[in-house]
Tab-separated table of N, CA and C in Angstrom:
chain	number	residue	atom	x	y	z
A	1	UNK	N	12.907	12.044	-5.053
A	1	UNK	CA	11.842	11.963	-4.060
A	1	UNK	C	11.664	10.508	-3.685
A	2	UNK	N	11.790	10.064	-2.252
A	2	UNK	CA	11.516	8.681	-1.566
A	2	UNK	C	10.449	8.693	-0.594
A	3	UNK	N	9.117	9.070	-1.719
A	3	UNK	CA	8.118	8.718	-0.375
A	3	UNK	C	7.212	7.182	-0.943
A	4	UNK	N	7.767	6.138	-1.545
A	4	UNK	CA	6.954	5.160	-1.660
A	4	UNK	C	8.292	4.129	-2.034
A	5	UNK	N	8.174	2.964	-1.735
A	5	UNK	CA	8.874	1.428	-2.571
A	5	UNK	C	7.716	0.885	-3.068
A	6	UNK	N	8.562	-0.100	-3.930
A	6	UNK	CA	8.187	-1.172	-4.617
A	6	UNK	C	8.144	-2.340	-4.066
A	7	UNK	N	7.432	-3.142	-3.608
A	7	UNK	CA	7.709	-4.495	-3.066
A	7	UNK	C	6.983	-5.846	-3.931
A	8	UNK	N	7.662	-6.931	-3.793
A	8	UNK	CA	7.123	-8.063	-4.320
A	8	UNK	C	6.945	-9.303	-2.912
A	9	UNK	N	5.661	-9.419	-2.977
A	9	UNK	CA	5.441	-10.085	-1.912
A	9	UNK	C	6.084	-11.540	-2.667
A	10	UNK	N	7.179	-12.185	-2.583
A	10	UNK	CA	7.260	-13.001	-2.784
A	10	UNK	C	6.873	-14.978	-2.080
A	11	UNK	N	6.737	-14.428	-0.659
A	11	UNK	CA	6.187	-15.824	0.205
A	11	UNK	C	5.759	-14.961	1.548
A	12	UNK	N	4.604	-15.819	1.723
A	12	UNK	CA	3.822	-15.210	2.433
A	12	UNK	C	4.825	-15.494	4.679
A	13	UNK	N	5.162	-14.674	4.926
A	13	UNK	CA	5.182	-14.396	6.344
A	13	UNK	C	4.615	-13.873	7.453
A	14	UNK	N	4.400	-14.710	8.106
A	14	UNK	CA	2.649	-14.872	9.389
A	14	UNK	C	3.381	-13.541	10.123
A	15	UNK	N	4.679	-12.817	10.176
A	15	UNK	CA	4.492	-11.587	10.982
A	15	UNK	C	4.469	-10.487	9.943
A	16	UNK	N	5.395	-11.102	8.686
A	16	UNK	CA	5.465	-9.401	8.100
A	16	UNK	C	4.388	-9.613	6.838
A	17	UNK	N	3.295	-10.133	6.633
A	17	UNK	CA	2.300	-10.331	5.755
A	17	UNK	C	0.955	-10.198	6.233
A	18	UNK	N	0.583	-9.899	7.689
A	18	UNK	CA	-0.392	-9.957	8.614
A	18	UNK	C	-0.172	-8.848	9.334
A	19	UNK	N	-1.566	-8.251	9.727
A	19	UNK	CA	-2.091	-7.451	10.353
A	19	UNK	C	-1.935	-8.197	11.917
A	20	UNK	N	-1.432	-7.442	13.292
A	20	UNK	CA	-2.243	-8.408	14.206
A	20	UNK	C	-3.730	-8.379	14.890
A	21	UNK	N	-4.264	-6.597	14.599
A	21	UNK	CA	-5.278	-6.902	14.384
A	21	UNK	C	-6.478	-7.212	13.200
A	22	UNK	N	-6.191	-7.133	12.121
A	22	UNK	CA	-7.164	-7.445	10.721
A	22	UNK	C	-6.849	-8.706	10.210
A	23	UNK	N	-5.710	-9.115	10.546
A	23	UNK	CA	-4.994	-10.877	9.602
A	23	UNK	C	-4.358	-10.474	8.243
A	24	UNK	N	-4.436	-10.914	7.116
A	24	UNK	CA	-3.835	-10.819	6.077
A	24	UNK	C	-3.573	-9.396	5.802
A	25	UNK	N	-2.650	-8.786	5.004
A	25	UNK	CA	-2.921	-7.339	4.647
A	25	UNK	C	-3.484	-7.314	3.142
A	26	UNK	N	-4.293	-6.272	3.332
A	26	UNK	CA	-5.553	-5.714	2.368
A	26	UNK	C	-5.179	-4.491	2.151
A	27	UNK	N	-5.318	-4.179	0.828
A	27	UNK	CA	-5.375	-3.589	-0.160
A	27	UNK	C	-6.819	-2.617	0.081
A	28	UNK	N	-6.198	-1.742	1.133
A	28	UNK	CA	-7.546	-0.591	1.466
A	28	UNK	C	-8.269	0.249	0.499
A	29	UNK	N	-7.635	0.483	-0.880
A	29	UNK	CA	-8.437	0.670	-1.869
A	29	UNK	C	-9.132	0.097	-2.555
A	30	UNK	N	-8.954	-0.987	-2.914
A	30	UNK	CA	-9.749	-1.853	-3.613
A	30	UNK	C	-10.324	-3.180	-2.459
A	31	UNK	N	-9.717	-3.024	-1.789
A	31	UNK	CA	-10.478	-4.180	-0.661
A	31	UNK	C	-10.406	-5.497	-0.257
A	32	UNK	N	-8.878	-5.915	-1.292
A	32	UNK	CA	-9.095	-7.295	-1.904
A	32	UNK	C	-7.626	-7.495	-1.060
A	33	UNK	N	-7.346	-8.766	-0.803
A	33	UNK	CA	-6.195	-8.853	-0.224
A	33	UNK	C	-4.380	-8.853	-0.729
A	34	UNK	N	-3.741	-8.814	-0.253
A	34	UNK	CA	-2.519	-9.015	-1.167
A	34	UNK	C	-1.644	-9.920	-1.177
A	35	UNK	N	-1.922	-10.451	-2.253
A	35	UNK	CA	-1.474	-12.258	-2.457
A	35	UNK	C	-0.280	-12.324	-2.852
A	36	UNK	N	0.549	-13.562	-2.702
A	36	UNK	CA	1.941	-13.809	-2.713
A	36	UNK	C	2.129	-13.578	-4.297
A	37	UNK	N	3.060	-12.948	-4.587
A	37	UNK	CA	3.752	-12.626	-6.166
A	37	UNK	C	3.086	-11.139	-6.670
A	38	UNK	N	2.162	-10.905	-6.074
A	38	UNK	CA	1.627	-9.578	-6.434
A	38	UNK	C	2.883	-8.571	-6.366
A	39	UNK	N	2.433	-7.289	-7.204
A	39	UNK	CA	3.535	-6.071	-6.579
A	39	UNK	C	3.062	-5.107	-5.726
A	40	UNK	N	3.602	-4.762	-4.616
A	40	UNK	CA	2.992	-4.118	-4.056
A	40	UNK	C	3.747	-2.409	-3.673
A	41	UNK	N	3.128	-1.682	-3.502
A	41	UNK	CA	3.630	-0.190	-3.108
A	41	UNK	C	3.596	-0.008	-1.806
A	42	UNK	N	4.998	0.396	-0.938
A	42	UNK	CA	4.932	1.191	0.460
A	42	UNK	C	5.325	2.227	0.537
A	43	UNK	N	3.845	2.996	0.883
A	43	UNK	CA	4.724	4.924	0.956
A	43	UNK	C	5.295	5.141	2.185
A	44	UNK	N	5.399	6.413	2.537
A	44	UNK	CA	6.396	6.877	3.232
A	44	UNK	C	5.926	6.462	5.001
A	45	UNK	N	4.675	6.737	4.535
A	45	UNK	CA	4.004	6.445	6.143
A	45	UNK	C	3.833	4.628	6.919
A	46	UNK	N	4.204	3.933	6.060
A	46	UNK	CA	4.039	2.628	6.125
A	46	UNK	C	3.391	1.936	5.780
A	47	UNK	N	2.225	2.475	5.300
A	47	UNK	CA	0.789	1.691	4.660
A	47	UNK	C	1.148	1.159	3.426
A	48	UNK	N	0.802	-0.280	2.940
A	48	UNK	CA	1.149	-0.550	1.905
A	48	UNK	C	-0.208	-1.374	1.422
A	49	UNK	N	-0.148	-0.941	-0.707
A	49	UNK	CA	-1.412	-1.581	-1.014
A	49	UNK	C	-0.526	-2.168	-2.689
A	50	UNK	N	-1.932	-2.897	-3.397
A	50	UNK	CA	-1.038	-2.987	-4.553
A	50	UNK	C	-1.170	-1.649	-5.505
A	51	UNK	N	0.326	-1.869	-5.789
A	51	UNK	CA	0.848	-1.066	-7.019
A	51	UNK	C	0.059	-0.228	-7.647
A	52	UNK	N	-1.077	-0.971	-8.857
A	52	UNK	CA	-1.650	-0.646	-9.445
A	52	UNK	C	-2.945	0.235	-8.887
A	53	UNK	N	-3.023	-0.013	-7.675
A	53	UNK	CA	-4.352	0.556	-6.731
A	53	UNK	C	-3.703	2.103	-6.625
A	54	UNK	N	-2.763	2.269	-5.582
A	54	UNK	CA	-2.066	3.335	-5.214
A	54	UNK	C	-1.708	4.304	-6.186
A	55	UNK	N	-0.943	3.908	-7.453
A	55	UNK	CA	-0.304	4.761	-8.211
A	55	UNK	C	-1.237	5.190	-8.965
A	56	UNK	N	-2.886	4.425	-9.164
A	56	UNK	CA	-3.730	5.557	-9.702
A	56	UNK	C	-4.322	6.224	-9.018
A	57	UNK	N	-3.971	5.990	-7.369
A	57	UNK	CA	-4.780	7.078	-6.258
A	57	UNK	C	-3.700	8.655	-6.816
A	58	UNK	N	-2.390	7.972	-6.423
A	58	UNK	CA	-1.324	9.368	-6.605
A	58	UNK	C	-1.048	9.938	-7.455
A	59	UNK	N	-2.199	9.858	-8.730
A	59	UNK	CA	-2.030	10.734	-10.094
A	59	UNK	C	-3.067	11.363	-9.734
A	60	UNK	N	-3.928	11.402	-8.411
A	60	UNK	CA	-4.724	12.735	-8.463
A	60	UNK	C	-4.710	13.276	-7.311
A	61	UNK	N	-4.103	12.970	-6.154
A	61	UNK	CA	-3.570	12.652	-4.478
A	61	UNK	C	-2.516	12.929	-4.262
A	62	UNK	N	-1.952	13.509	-3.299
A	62	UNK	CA	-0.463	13.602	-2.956
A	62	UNK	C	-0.818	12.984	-1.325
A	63	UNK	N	-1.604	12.727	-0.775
A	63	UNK	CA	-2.156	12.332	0.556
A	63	UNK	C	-2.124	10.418	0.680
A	64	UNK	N	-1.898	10.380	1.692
A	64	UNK	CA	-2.035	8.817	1.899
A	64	UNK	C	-3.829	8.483	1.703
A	65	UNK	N	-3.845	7.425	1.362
A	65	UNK	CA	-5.573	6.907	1.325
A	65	UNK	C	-5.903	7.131	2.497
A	66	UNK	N	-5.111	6.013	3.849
A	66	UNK	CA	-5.699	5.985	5.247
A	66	UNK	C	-5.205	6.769	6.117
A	67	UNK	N	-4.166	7.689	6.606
A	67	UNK	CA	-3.833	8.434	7.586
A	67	UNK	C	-4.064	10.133	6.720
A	68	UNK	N	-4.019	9.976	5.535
A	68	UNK	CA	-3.841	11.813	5.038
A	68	UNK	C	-3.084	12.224	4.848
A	69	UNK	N	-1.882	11.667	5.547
A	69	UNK	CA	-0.278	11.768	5.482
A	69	UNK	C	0.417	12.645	3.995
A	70	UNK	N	0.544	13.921	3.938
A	70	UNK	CA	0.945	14.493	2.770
A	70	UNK	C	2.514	14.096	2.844
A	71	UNK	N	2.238	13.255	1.078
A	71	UNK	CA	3.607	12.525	0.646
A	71	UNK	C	4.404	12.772	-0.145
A	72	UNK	N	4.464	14.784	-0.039
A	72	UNK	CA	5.354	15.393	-0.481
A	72	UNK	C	6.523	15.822	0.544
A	73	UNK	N	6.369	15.589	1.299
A	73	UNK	CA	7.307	16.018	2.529
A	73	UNK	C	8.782	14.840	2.575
């Protein structure tokens, strides 16, 4: 099953690290932003948060946090 990666934000990039409308990308579960070296999770739908946020949403969720997106498909 490939509905999420693993990513390591390793250096921060003003197009692929930024929102163009919100600015930095945030971590919609917990709220906090996602800083260079963190690990981060991208599911299937594109939304990405950290790791540790997500993978305890999807031990009780099969749905994306922000679109609903069922990420068994």
């Amino acid at each position: 099953e490939s509905s999420s990666s693993t990513l390591i934000l390793s250096s921060f990039d003003p197009v692929g690290t930024q929102d163009s409308v919100t600015g930095p990308l945030e971590c919609s579960i917990c709220l906090l932003k996602i800083k260079e070296g963190q690990i981060a999770r991208e599911l299937s739908c594109g939304h990405i948060f950290h790791k540790r946020c997500v993978d305890k949403w999807l031990k009780s969720n099969y749905r994306c946090p922000l679109d609903n997106k069922d990420l068994r498909d």
